[in-house]
Coordinates of C-alpha atoms in Angstrom, one line a residue:
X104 CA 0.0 0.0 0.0
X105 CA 1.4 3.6 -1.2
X106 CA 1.5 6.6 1.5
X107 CA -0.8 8.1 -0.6
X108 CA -3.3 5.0 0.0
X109 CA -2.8 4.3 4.0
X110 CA -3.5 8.5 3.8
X111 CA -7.0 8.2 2.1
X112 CA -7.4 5.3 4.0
X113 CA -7.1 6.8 7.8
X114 CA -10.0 9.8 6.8
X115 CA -13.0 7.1 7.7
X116 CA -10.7 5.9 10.6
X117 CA -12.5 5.5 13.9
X118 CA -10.2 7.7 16.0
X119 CA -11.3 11.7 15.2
X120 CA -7.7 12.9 15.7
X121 CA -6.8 10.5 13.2
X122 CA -9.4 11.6 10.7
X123 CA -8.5 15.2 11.5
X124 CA -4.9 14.7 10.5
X125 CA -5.4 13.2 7.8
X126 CA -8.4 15.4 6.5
X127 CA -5.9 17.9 7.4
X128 CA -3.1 16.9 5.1
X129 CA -5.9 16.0 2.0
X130 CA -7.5 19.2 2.2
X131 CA -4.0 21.0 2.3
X132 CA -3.1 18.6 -1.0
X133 CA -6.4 19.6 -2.8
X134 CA -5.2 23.6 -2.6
X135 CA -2.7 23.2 -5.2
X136 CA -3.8 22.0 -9.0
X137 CA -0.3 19.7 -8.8
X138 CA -2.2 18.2 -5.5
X139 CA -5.2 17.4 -7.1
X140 CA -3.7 15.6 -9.7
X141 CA -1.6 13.2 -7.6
X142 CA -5.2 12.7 -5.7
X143 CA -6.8 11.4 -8.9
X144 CA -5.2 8.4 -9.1
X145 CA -7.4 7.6 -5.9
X146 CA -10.1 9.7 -7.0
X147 CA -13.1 7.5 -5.8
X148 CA -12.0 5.9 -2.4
X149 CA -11.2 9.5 -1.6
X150 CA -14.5 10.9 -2.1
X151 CA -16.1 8.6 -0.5
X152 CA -14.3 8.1 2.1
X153 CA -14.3 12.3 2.7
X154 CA -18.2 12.3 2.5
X155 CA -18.2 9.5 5.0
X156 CA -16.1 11.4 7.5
X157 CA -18.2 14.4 7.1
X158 CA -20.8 12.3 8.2
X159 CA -19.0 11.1 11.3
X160 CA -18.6 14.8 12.1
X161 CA -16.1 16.6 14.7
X162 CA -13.0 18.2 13.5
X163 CA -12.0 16.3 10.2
X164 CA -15.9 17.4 9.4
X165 CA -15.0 20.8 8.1
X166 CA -11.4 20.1 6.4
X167 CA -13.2 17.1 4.6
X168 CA -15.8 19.3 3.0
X169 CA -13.2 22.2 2.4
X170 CA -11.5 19.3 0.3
X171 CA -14.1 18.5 -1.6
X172 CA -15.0 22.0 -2.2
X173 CA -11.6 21.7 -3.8
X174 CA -11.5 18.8 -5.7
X175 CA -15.5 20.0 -6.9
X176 CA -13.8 22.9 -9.2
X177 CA -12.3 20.0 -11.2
X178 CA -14.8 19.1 -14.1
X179 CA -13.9 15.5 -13.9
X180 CA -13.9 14.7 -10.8
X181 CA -17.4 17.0 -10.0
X182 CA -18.6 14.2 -12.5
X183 CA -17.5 11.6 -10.2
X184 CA -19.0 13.3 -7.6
X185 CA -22.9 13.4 -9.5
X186 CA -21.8 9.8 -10.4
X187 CA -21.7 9.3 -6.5
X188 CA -25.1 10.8 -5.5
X189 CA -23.2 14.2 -3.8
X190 CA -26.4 16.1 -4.5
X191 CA -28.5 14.1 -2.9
X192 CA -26.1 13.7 -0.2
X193 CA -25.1 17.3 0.8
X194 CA -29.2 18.1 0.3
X195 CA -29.9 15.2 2.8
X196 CA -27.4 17.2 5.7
X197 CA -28.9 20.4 4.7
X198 CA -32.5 19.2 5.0
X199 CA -31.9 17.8 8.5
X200 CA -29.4 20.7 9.4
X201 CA -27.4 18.0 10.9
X202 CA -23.8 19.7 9.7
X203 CA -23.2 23.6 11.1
X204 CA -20.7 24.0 8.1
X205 CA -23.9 24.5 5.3
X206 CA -21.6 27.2 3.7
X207 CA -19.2 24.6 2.6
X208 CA -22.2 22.2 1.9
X209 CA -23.5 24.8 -0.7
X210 CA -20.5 25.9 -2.5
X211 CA -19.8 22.3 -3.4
X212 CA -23.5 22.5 -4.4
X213 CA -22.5 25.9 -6.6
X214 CA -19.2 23.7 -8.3
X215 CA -21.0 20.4 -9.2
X216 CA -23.9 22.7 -10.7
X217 CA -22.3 24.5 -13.0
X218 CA -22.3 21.4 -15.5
X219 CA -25.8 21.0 -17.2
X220 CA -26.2 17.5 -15.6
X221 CA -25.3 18.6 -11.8
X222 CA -28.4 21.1 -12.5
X223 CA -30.4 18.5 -13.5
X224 CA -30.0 16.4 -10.6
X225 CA -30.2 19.6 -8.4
X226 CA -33.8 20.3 -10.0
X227 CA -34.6 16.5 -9.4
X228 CA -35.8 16.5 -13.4
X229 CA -37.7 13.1 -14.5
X230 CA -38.2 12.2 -10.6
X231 CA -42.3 12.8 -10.7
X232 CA -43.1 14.5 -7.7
X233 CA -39.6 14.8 -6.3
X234 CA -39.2 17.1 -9.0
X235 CA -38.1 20.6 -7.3
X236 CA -37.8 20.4 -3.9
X237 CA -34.3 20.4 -3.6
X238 CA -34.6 23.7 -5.0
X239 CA -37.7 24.7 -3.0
X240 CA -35.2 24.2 0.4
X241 CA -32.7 25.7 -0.6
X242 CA -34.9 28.7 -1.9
X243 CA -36.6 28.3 1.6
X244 CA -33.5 28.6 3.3
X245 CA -31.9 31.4 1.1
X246 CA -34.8 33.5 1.2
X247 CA -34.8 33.4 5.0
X248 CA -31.4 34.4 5.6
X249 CA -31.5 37.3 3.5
X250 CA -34.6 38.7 5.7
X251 CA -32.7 37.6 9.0
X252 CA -29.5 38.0 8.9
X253 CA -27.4 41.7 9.9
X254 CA -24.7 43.5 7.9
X255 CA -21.3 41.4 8.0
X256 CA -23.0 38.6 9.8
X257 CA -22.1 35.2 8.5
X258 CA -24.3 34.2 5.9
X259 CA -24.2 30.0 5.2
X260 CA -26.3 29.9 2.3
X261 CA -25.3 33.0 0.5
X262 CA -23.4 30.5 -2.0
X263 CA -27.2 29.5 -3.2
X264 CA -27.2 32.4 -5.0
X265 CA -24.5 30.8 -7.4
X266 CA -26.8 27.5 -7.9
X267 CA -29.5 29.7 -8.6
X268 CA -27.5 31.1 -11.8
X269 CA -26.6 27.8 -12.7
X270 CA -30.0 26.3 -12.9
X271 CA -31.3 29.0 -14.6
X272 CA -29.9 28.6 -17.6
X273 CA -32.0 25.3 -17.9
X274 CA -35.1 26.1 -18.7
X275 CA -36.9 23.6 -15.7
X276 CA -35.2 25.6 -13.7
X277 CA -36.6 28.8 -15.1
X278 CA -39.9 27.4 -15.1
X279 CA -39.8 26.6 -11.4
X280 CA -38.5 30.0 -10.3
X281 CA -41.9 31.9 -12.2
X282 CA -44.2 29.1 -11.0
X283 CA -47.5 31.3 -10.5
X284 CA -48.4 31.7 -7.0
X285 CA -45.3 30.8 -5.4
X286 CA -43.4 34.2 -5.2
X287 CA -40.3 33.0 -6.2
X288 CA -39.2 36.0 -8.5
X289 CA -40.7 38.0 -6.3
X290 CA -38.3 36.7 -3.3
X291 CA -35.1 36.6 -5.3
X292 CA -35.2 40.3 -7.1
X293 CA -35.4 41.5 -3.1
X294 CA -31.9 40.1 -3.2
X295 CA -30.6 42.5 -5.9
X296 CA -30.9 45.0 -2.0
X297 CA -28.9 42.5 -0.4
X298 CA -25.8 44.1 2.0
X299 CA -24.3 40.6 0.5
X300 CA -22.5 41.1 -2.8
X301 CA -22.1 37.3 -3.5
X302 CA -26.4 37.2 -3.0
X303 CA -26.6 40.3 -5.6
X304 CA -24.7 39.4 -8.1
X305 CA -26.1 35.6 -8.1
X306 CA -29.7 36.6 -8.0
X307 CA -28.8 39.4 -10.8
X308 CA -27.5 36.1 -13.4
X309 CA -31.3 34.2 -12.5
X310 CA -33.2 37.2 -13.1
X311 CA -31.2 37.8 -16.5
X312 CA -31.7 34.1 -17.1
X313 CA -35.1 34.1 -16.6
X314 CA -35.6 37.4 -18.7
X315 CA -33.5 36.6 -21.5
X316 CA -35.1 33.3 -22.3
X317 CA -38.5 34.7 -21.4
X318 CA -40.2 35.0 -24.8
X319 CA -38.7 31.4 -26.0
X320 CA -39.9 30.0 -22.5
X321 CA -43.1 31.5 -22.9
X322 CA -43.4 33.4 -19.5
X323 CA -43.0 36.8 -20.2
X324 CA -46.4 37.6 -19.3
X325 CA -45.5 35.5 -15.4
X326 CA -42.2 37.7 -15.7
X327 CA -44.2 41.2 -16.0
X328 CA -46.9 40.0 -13.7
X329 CA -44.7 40.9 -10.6
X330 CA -45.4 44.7 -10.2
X331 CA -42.2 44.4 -7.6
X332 CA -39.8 43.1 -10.6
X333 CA -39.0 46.3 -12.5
X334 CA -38.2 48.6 -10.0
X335 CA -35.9 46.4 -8.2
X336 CA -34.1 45.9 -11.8
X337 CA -33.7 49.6 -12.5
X338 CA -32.7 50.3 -8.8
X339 CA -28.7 49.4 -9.1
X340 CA -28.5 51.1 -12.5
X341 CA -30.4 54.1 -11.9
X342 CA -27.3 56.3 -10.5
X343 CA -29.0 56.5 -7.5
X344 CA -27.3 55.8 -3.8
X345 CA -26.0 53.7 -2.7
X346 CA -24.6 52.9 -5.6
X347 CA -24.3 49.5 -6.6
X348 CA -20.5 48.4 -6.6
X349 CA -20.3 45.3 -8.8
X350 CA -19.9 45.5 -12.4
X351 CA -21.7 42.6 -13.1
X352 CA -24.7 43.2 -11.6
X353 CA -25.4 46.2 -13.0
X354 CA -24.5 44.5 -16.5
X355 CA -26.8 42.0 -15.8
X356 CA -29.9 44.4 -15.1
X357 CA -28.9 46.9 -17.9
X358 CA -29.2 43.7 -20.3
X359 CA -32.1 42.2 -19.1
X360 CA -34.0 45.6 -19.1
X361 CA -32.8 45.6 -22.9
X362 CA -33.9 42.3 -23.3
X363 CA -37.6 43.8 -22.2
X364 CA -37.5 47.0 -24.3
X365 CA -37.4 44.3 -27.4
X366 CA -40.7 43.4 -26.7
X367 CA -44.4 45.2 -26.7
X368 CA -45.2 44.7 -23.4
X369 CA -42.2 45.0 -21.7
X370 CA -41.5 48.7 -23.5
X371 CA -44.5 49.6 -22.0
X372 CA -44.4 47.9 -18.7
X373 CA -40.8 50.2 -18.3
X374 CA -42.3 52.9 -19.5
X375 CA -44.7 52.8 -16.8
X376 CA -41.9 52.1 -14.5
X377 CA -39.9 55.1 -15.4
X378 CA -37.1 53.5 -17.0
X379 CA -36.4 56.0 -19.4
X380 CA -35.4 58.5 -17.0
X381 CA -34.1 56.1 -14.7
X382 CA -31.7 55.1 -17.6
X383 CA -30.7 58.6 -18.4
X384 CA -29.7 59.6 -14.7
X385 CA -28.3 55.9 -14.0
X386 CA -25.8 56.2 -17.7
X387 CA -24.6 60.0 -17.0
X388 CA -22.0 58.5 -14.8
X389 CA -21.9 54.8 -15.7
X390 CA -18.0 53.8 -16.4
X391 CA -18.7 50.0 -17.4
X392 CA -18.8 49.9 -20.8
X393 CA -21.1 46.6 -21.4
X394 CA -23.6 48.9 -19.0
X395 CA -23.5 51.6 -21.3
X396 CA -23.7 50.2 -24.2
X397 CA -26.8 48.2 -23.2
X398 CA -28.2 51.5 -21.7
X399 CA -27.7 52.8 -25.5
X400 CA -28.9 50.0 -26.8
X401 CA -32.5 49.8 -24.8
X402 CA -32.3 54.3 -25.6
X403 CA -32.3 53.2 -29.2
X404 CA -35.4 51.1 -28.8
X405 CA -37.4 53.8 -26.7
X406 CA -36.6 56.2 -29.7
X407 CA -37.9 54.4 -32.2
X408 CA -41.0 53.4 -30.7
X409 CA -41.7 56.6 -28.6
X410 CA -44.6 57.5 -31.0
X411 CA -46.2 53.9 -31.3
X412 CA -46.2 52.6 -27.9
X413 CA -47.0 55.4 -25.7
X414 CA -47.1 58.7 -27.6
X415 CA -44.8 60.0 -24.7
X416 CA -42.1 62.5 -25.8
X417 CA -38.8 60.4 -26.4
X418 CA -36.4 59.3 -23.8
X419 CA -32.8 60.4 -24.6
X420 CA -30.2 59.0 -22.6
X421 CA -27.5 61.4 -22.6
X422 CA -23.3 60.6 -22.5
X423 CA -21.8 62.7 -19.8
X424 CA -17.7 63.6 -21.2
X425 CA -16.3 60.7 -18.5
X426 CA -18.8 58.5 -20.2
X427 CA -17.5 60.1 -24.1
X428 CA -14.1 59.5 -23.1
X429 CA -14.5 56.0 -22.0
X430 CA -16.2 54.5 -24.7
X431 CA -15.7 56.4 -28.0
X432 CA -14.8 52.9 -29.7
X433 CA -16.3 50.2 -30.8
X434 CA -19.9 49.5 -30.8
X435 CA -20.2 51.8 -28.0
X436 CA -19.4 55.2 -30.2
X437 CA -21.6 53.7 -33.1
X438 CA -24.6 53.5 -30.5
X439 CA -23.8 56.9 -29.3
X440 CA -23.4 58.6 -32.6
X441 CA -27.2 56.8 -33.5
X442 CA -28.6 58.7 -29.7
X443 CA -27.1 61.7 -30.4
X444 CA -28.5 62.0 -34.6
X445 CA -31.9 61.3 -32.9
X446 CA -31.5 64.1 -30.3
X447 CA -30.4 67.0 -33.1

């Protein structure tokens, strides 16, 4: 037997300061890409035997599951880990809150989901009436600890947020996120107010999931139902404060809301909303250039429809000079040239 093996081999061992020590020296193996791959060759006793010491608990407990964590950002091996039922698994110790380290218990979820078939099994898709309610306790949970929890407190399921972006881009996923009557949207656009950045900019990928696919998927009308949906979607790109810090959410909102302004009802559902002027106060000081562009994009649209849809007088978003300077290339100086034709 190889060091190596008599290592893997002490992590289900009886003794917890054995398991510790060797969880220890694992997880410290599994921070390194040149550890992982030595690990491989003993990929499947090791994940099983990490998933069983988690379940023993005590001290190895956490450094097992920060391992796995690890060895989850692998493609391969989060294959192996779907092959070996980790949804169901980690879901089973989240359900009973039987484990106090759920933030590690989610983040493998977040890894193993970003493949198509980890968000299958995450959504439970082809199990009858099992279908969803994986999701429905995480959702449960998520949704909770965004109402409960303080500024800076520690928040263990803030790494749902990620899951959430990744089975959205399935459409079951989609689906069961704008179930009518279930105030799912409803719950996860609050998030885009969270003081937690990692909730904000995983609830802003859903929503621009949702919304993107919306027309294909057939909800759009379950999408503009929720009077609450719009203005939470404007807020971080309006230019009002607090300002919201991550790029990528306000990229997300800016392109969804463009997204919307391609379509009848969603023009006018934003006009109603006050996206227009939203838009124009949100872009005079907007550095991002994928933000601005979309803002000139979903401009371009008002224009051109201000007339047919609403007979309101046009919405111009205007480019303050930090904005000109910033993003006179490209498709961004084409789509300002167009805004600023329209406003002579």
């Amino acid at each position: 037997m190889s060091e190596l093996e008599e290592l893997v081999g002490f992590l289900d061992n009886s003794r917890p300061e054995v398991r510790s020590t060797a969880a220890e020296i694992v997880s410290g193996l599994t921070a390194s890409p040149d550890g992982i791959e030595k690990l491989k060759s003993l990929q499947r006793p090791l994940v099983t035997k990490l998933f069983r010491s988690v379940g023993l608990g005590g001290d190895a407990s956490r450094k097992c599951l920060v391992a796995l964590v690890n060895l989850s950002q692998d493609p391969s091996l989060a294959d192996l880990m779907l092959e070996l039922n980790v949804v169901n698994r980690v879901m089973e110790l989240v359900r009973e809150g039987s484990s106090p380290h759920v933030d590690l218990l989610t983040s493998v979820l977040a890894n193993v989901t970003i493949s198509e078939g980890g968000s299958r099994q995450l959504l439970q898709i082809g199990q009858g009436n099992m279908e969803g309610l994986h999701m429905a306790v995480l959702l449960k949970k998520f949704v909770v600890g965004g109402i409960t929890l303080s500024p800076g407190e520690s928040d263990p399921y803030e790494h749902v947020a990620s899951v959430l972006t990744n089975v959205t881009r399935l459409k079951e996923g989609r689906q069961l996120l704008l179930q009518p009557g279930r105030g799912l949207l409803a719950a996860l656009v609050s998030q885009l107010q969270s003081w937690n950045a990692l909730r904000r900019l995983g609830a802003s990928g859903a929503i621009k999931n949702c919304i993107m696919s919306a027309e294909d998927d057939g909800t759009l009308d379950a999408v503009l139902d929720d009077k609450s949906l719009l203005p939470h979607m404007l807020r971080p790109i309006n230019g009002q404060e607090p300002l919201e810090k991550e790029d990528t959410v306000r990229e997300c909102m800016a392109e969804a809301v463009l997204m919307l302004a391609g379509t009848e009802r969603g023009r006018d559902a934003l006009w109603e909303a006050g996206a227009p002027e939203a838009l124009r106060k949100g872009y005079e000081d907007e550095a991002h250039a994928g933000v601005c562009v979309a803002m000139e994009r979903t401009a371009e649209i008002f224009l051109s429809h201000s007339t047919i849809d609403s007979g309101m007088s046009a919405p111009v978003v205007g480019a303050s000079s930090a904005a000109r300077q910033e993003h006179e290339t490209g498709a961004a100086r084409q789509a300002q040239v167009q805004i600023e034709e329209e406003k002579e």
